[in-house]
Structures are given as structure tokens and as C-alpha cells.
mmCIF file with all atom_site columns, N, CA and C in Angstrom:
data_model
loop_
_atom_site.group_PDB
_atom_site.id
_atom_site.type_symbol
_atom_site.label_atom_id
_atom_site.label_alt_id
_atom_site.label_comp_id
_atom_site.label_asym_id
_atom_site.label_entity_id
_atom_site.label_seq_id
_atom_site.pdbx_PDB_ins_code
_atom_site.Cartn_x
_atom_site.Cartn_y
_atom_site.Cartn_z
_atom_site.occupancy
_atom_site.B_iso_or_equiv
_atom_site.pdbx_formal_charge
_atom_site.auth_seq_id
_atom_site.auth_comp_id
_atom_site.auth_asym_id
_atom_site.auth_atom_id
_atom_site.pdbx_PDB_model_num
ATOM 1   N N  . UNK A 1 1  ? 109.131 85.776  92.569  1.00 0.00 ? 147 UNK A N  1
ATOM 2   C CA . UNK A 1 1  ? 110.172 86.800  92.581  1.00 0.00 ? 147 UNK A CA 1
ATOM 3   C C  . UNK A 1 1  ? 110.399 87.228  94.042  1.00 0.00 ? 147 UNK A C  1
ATOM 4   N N  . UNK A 1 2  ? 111.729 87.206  94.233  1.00 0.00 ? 148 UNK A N  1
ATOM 5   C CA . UNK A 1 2  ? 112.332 87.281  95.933  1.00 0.00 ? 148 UNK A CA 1
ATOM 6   C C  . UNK A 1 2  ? 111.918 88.988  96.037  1.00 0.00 ? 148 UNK A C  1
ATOM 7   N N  . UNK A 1 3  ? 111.958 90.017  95.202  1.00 0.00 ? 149 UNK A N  1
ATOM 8   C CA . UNK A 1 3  ? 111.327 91.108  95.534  1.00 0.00 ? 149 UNK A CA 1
ATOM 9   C C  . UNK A 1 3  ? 109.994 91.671  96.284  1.00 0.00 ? 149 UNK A C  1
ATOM 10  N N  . UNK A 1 4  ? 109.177 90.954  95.347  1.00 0.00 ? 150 UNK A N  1
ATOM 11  C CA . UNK A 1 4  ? 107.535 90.945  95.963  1.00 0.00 ? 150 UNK A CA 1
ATOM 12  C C  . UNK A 1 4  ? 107.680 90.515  97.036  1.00 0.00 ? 150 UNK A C  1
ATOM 13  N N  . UNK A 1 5  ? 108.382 89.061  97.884  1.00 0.00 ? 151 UNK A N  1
ATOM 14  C CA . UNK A 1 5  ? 108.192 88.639  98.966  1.00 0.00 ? 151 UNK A CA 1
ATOM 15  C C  . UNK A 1 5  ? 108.753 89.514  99.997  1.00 0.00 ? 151 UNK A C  1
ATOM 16  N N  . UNK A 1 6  ? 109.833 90.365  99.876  1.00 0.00 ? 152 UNK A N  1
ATOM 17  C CA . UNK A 1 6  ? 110.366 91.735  100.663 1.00 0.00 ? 152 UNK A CA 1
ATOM 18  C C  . UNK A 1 6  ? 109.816 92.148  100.832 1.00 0.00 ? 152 UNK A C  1
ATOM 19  N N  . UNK A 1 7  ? 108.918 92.643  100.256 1.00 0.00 ? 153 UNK A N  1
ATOM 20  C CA . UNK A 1 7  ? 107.885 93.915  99.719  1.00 0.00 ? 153 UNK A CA 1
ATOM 21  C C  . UNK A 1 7  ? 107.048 93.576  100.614 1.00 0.00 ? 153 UNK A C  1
ATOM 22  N N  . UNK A 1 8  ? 106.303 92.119  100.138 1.00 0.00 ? 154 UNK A N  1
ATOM 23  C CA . UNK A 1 8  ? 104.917 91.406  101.121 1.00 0.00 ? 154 UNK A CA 1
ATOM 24  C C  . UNK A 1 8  ? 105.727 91.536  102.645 1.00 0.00 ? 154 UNK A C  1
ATOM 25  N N  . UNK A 1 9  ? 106.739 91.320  102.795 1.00 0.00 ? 155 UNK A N  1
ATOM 26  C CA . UNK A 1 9  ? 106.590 91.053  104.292 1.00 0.00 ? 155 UNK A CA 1
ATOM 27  C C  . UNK A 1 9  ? 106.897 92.347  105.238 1.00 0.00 ? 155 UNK A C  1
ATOM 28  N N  . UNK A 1 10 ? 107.672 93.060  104.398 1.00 0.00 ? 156 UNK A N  1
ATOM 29  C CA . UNK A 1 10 ? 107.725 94.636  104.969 1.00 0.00 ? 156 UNK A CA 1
ATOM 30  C C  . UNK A 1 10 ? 106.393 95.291  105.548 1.00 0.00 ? 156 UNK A C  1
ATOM 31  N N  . UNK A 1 11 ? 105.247 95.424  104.201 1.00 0.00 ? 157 UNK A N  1
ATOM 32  C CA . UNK A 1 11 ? 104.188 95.637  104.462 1.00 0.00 ? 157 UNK A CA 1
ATOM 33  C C  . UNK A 1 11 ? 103.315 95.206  105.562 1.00 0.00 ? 157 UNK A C  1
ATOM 34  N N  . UNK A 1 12 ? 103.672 93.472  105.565 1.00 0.00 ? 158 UNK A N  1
ATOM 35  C CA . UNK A 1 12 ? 103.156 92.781  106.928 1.00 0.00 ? 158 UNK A CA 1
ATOM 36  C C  . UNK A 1 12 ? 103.804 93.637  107.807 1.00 0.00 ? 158 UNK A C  1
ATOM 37  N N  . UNK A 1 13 ? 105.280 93.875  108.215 1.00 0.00 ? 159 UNK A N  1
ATOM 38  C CA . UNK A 1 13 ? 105.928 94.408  109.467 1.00 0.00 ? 159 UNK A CA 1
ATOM 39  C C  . UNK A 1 13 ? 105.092 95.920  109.558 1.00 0.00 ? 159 UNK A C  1
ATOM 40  N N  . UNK A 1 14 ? 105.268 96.667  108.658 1.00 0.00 ? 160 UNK A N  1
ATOM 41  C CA . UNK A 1 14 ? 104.105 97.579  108.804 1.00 0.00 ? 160 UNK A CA 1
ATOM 42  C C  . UNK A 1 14 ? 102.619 97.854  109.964 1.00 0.00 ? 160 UNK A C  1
ATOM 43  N N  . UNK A 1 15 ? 102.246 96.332  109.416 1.00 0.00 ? 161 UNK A N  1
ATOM 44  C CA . UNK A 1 15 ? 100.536 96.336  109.975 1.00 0.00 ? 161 UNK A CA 1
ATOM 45  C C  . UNK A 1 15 ? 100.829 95.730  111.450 1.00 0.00 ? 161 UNK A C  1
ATOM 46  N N  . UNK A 1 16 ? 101.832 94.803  111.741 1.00 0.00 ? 162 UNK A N  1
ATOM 47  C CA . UNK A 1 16 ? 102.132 94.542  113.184 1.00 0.00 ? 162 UNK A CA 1
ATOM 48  C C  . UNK A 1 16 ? 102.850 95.437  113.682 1.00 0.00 ? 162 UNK A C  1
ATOM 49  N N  . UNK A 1 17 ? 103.159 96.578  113.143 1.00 0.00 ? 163 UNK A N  1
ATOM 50  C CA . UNK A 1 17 ? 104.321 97.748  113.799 1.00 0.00 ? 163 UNK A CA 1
ATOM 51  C C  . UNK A 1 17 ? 102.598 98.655  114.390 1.00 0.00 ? 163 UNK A C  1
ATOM 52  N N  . UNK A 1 18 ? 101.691 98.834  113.402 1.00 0.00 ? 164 UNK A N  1
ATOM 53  C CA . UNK A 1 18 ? 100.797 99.429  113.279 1.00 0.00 ? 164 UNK A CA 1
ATOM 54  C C  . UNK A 1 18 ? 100.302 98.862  115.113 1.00 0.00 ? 164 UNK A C  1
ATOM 55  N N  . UNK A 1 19 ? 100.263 97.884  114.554 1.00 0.00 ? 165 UNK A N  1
ATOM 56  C CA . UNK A 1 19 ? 98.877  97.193  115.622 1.00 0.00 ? 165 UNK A CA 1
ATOM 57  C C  . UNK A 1 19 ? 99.319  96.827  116.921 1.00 0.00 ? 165 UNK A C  1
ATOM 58  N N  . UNK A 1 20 ? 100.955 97.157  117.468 1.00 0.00 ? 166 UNK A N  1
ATOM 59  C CA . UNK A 1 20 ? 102.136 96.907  118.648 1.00 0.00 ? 166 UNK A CA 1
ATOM 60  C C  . UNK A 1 20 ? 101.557 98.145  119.082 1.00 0.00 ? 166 UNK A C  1
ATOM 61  N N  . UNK A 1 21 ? 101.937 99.148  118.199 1.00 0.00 ? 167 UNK A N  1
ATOM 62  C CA . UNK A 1 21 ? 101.848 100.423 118.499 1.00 0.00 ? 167 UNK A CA 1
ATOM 63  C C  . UNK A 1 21 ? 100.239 101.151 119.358 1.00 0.00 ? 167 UNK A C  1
ATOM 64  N N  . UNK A 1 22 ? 99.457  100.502 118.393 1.00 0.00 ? 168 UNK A N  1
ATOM 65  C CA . UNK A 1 22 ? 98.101  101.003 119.135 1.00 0.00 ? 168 UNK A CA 1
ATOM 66  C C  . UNK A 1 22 ? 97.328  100.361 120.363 1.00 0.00 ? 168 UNK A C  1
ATOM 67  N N  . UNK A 1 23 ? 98.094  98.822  120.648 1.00 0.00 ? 169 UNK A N  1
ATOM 68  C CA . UNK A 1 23 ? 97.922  98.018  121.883 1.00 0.00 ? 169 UNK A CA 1
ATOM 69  C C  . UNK A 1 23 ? 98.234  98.739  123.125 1.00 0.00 ? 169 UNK A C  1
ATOM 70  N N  . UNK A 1 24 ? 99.937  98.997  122.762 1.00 0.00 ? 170 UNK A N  1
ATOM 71  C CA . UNK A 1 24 ? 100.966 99.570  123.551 1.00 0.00 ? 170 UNK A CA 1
ATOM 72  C C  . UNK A 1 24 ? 99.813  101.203 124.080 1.00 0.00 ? 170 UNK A C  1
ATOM 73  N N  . UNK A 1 25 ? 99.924  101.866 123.113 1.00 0.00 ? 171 UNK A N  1
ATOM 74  C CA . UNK A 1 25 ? 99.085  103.227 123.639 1.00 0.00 ? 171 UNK A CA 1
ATOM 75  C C  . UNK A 1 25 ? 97.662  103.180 124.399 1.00 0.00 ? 171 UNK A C  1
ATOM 76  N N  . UNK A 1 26 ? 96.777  102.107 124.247 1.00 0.00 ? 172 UNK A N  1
ATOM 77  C CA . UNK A 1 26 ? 95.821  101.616 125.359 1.00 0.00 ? 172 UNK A CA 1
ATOM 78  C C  . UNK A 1 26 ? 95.801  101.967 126.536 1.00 0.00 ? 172 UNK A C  1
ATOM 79  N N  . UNK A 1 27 ? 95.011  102.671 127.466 1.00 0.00 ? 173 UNK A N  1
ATOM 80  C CA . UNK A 1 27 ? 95.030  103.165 128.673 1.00 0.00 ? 173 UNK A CA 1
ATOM 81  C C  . UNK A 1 27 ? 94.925  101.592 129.639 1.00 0.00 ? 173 UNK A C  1
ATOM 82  N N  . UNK A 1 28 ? 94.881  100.989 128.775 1.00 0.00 ? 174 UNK A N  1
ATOM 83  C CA . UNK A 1 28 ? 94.935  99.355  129.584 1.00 0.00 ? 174 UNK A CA 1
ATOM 84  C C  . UNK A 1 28 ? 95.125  98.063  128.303 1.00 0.00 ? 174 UNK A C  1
ATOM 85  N N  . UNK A 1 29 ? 96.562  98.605  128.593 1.00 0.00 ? 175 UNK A N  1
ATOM 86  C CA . UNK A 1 29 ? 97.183  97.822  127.349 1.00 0.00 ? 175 UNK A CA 1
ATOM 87  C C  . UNK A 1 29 ? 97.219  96.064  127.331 1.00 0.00 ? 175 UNK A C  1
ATOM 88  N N  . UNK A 1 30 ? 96.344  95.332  126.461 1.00 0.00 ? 176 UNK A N  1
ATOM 89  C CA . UNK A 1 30 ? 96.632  93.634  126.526 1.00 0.00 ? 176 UNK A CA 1
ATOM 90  C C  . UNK A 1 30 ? 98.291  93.107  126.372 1.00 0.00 ? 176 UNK A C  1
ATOM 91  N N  . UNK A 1 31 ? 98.305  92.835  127.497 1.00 0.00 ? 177 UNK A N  1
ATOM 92  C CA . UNK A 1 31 ? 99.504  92.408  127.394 1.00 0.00 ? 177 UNK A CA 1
ATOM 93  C C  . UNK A 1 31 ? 99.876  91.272  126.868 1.00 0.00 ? 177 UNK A C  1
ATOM 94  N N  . UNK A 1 32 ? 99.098  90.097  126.906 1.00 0.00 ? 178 UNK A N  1
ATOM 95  C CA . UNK A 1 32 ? 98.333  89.140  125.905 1.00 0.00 ? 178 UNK A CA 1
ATOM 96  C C  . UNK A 1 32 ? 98.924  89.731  124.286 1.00 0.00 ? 178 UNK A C  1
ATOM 97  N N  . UNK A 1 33 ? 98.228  90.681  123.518 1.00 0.00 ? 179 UNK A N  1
ATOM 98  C CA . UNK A 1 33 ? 98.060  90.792  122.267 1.00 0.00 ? 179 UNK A CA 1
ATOM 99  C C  . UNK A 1 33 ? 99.278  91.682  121.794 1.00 0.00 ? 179 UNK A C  1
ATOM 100 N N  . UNK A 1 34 ? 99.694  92.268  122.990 1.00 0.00 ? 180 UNK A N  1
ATOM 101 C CA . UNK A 1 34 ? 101.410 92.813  122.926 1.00 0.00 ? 180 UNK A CA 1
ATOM 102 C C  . UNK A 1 34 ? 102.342 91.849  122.392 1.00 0.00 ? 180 UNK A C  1
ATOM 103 N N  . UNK A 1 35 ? 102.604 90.885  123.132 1.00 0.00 ? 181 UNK A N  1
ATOM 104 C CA . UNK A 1 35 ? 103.126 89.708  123.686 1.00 0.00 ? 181 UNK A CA 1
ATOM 105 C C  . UNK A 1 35 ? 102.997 88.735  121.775 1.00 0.00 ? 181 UNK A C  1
ATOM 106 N N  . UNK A 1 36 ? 101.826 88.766  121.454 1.00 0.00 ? 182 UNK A N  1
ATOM 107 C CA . UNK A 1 36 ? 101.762 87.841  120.385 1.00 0.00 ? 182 UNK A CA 1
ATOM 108 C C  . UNK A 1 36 ? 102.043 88.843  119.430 1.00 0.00 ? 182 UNK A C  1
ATOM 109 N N  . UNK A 1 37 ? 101.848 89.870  118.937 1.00 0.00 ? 183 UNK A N  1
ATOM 110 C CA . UNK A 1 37 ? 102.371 90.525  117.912 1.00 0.00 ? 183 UNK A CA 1
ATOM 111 C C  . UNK A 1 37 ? 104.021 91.182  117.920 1.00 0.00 ? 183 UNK A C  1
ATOM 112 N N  . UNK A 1 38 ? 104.742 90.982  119.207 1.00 0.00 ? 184 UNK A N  1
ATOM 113 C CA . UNK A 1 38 ? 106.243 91.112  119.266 1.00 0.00 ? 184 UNK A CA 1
ATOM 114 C C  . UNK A 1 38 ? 106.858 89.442  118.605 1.00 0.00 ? 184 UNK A C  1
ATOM 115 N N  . UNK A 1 39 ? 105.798 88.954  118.617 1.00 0.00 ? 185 UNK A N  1
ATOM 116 C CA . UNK A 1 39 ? 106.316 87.148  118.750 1.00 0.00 ? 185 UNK A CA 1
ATOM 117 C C  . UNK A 1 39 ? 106.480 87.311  117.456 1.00 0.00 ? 185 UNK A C  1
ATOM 118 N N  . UNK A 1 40 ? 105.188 87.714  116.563 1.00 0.00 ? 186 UNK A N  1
ATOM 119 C CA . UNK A 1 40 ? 105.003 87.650  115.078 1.00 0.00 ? 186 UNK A CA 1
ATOM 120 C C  . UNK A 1 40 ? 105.526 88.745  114.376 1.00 0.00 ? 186 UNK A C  1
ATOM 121 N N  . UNK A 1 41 ? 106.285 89.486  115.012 1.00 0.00 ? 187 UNK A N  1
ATOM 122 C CA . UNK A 1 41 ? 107.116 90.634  114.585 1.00 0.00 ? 187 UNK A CA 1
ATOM 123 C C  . UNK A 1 41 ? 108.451 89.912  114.245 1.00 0.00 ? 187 UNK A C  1
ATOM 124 N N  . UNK A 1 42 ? 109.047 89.261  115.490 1.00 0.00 ? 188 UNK A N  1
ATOM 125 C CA . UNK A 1 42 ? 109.980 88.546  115.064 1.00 0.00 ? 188 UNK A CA 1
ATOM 126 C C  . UNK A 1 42 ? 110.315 87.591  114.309 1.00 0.00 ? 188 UNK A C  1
ATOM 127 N N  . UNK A 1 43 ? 109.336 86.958  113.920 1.00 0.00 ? 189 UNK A N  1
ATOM 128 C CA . UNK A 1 43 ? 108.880 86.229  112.881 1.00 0.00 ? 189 UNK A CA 1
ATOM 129 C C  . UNK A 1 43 ? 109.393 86.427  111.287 1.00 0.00 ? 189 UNK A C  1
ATOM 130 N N  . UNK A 1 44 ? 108.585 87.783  111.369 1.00 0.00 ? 190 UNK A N  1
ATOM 131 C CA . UNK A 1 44 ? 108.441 88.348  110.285 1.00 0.00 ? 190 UNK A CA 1
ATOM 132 C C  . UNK A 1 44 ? 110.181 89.240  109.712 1.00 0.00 ? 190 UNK A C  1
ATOM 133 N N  . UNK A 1 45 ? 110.669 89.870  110.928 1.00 0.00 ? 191 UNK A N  1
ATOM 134 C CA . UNK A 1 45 ? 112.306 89.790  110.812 1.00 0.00 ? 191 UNK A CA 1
ATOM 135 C C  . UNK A 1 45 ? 113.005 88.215  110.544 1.00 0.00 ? 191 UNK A C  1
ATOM 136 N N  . UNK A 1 46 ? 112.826 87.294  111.234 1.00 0.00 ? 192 UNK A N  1
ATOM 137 C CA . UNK A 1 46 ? 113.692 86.411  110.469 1.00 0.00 ? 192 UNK A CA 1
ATOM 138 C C  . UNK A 1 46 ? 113.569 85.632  109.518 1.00 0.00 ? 192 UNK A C  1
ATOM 139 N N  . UNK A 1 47 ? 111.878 85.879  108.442 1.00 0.00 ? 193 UNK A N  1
ATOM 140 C CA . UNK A 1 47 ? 111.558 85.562  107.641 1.00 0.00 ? 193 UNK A CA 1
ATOM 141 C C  . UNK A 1 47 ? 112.463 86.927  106.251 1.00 0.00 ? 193 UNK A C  1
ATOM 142 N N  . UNK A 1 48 ? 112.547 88.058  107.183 1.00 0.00 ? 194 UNK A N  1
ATOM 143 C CA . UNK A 1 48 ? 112.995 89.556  106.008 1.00 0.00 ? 194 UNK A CA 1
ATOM 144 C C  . UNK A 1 48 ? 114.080 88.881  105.678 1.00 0.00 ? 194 UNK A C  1
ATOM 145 N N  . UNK A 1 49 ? 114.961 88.480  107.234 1.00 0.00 ? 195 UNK A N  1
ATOM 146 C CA . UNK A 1 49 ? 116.533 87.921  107.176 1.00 0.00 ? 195 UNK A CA 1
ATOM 147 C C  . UNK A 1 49 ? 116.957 86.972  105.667 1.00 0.00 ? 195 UNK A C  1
ATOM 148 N N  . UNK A 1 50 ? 116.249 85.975  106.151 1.00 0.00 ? 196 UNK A N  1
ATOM 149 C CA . UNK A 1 50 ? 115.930 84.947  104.908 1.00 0.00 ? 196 UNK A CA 1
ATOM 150 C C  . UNK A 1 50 ? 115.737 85.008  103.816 1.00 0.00 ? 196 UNK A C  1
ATOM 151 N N  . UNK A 1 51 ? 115.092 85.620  102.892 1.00 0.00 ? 197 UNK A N  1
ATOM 152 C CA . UNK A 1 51 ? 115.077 86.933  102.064 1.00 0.00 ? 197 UNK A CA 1
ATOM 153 C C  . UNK A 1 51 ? 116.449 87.899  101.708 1.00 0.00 ? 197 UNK A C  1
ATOM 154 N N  . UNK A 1 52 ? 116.835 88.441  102.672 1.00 0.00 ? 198 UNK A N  1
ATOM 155 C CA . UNK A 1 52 ? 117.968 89.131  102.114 1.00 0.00 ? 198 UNK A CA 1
ATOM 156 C C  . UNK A 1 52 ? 119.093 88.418  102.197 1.00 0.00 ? 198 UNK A C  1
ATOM 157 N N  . UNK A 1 53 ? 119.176 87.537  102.567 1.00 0.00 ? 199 UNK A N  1
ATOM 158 C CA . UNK A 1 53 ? 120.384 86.786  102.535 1.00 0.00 ? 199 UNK A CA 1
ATOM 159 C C  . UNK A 1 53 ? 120.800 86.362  100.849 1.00 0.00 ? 199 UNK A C  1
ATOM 160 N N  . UNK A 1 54 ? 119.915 85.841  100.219 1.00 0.00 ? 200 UNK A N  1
ATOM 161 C CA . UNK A 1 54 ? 119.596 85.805  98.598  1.00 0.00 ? 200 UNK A CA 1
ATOM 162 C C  . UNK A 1 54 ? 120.408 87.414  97.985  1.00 0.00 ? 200 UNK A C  1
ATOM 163 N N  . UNK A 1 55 ? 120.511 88.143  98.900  1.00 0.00 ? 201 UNK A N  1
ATOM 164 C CA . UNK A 1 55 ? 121.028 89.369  98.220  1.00 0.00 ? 201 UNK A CA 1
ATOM 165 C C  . UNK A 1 55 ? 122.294 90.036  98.700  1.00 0.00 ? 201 UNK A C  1
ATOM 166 N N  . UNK A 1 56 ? 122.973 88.613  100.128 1.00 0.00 ? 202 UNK A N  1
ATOM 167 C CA . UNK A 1 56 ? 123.941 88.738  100.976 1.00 0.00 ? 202 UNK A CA 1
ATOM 168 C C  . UNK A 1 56 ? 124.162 90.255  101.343 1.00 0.00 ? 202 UNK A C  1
ATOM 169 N N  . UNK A 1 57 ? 122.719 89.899  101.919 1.00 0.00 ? 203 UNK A N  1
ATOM 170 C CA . UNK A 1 57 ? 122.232 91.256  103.260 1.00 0.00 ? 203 UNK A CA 1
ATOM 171 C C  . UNK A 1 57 ? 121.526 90.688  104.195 1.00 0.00 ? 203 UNK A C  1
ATOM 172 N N  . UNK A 1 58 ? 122.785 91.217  105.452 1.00 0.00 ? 204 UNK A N  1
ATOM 173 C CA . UNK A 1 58 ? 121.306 90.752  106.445 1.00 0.00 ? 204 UNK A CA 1
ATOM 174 C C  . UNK A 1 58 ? 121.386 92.141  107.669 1.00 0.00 ? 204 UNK A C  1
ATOM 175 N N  . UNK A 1 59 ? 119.577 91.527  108.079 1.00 0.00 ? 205 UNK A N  1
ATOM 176 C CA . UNK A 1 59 ? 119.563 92.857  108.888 1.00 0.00 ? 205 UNK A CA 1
ATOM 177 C C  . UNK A 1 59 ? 120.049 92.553  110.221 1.00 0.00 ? 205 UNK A C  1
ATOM 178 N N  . UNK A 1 60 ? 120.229 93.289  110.759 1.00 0.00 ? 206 UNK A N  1
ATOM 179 C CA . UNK A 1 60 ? 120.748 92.970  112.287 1.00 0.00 ? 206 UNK A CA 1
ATOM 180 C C  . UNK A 1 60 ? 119.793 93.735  113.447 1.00 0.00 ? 206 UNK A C  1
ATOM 181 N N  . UNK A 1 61 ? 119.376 92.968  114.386 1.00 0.00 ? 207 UNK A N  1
ATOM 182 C CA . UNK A 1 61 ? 118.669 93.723  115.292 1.00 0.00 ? 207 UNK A CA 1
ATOM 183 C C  . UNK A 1 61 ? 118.430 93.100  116.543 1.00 0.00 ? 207 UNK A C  1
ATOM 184 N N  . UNK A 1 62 ? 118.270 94.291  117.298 1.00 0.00 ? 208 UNK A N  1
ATOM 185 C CA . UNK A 1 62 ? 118.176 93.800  118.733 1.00 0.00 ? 208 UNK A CA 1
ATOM 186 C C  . UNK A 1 62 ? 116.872 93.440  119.263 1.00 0.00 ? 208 UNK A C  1
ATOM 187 N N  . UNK A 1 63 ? 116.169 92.321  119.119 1.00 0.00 ? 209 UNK A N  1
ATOM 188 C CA . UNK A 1 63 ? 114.771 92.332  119.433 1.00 0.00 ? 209 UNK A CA 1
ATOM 189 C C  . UNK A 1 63 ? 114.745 92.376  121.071 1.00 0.00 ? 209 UNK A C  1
ATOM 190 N N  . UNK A 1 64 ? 113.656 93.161  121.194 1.00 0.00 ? 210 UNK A N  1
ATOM 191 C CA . UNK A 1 64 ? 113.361 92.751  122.896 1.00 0.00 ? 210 UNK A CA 1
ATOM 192 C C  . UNK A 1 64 ? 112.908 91.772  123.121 1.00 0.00 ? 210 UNK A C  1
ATOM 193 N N  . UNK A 1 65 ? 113.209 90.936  124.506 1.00 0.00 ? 211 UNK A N  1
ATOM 194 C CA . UNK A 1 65 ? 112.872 89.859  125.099 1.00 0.00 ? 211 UNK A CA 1
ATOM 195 C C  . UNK A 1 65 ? 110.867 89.727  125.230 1.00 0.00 ? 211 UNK A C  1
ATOM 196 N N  . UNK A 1 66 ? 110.740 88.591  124.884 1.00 0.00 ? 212 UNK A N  1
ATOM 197 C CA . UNK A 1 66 ? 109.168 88.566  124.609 1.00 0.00 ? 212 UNK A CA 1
ATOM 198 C C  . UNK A 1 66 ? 108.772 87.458  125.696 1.00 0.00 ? 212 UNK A C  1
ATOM 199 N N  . UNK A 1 67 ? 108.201 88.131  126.270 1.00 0.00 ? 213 UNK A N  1
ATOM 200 C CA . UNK A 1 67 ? 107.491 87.180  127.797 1.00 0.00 ? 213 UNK A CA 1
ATOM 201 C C  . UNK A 1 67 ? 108.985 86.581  128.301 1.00 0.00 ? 213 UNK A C  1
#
């Protein structure tokens, strides 16, 4: 069911929104582990994309440039 997989990957965007966020706030932030979870962020948007398209929705967004 194309729902659950929304659902699953939202939740994923969640835990890499989570884990961008607490890199980023680091008094000596990996820029390394920044760098790979913006990668797999985007990922995970054009996997959502893919997904809503089945429901002729798509999201639109401006990702920032990654490395």
C-alpha cells in the first residue's frame, strides 16, 4: 500500500531532519556527516516525489547545494 510507504519515508525524513539538525548544532560540526545526511535527505524527497506522483502530487523544493 502506497500509503504506508509515505508514511515510512516521512518518518525516515524525520530521523535525518533529526540527525542534520543535531550535527549542524555541534560546537564542531562534521561536515563529513552533514554532507551525507543532506545527500540522503534528498534521496528520501525524490523517493516522497515518486510516491506522490501515484496521487498526481508533487512536492516542490529547493534543496541546497550538497558539497
Amino acid at each position: 500500500m502506497k500509503s504506508n510507504e509515505i508514511i515510512n519515508t516521512l518518518e525516515a525524513l524525520a530521523r535525518i531532519n533529526a540527525m542534520l539538525h543535531f550535527h549542524q548544532s555541534q560546537d564542531e560540526p562534521s561536515e563529513n556527516a552533514i554532507t551525507n545526511y543532506e545527500i540522503r535527505r534528498l534521496d528520501l524527497l525524490e523517493q516522497l516525489n515518486a510516491l506522490l506522483a501515484e496521487y498526481e502530487l508533487t512536492l516542490y523544493f529547493r534543496p541546497k547545494s550538497v558539497a
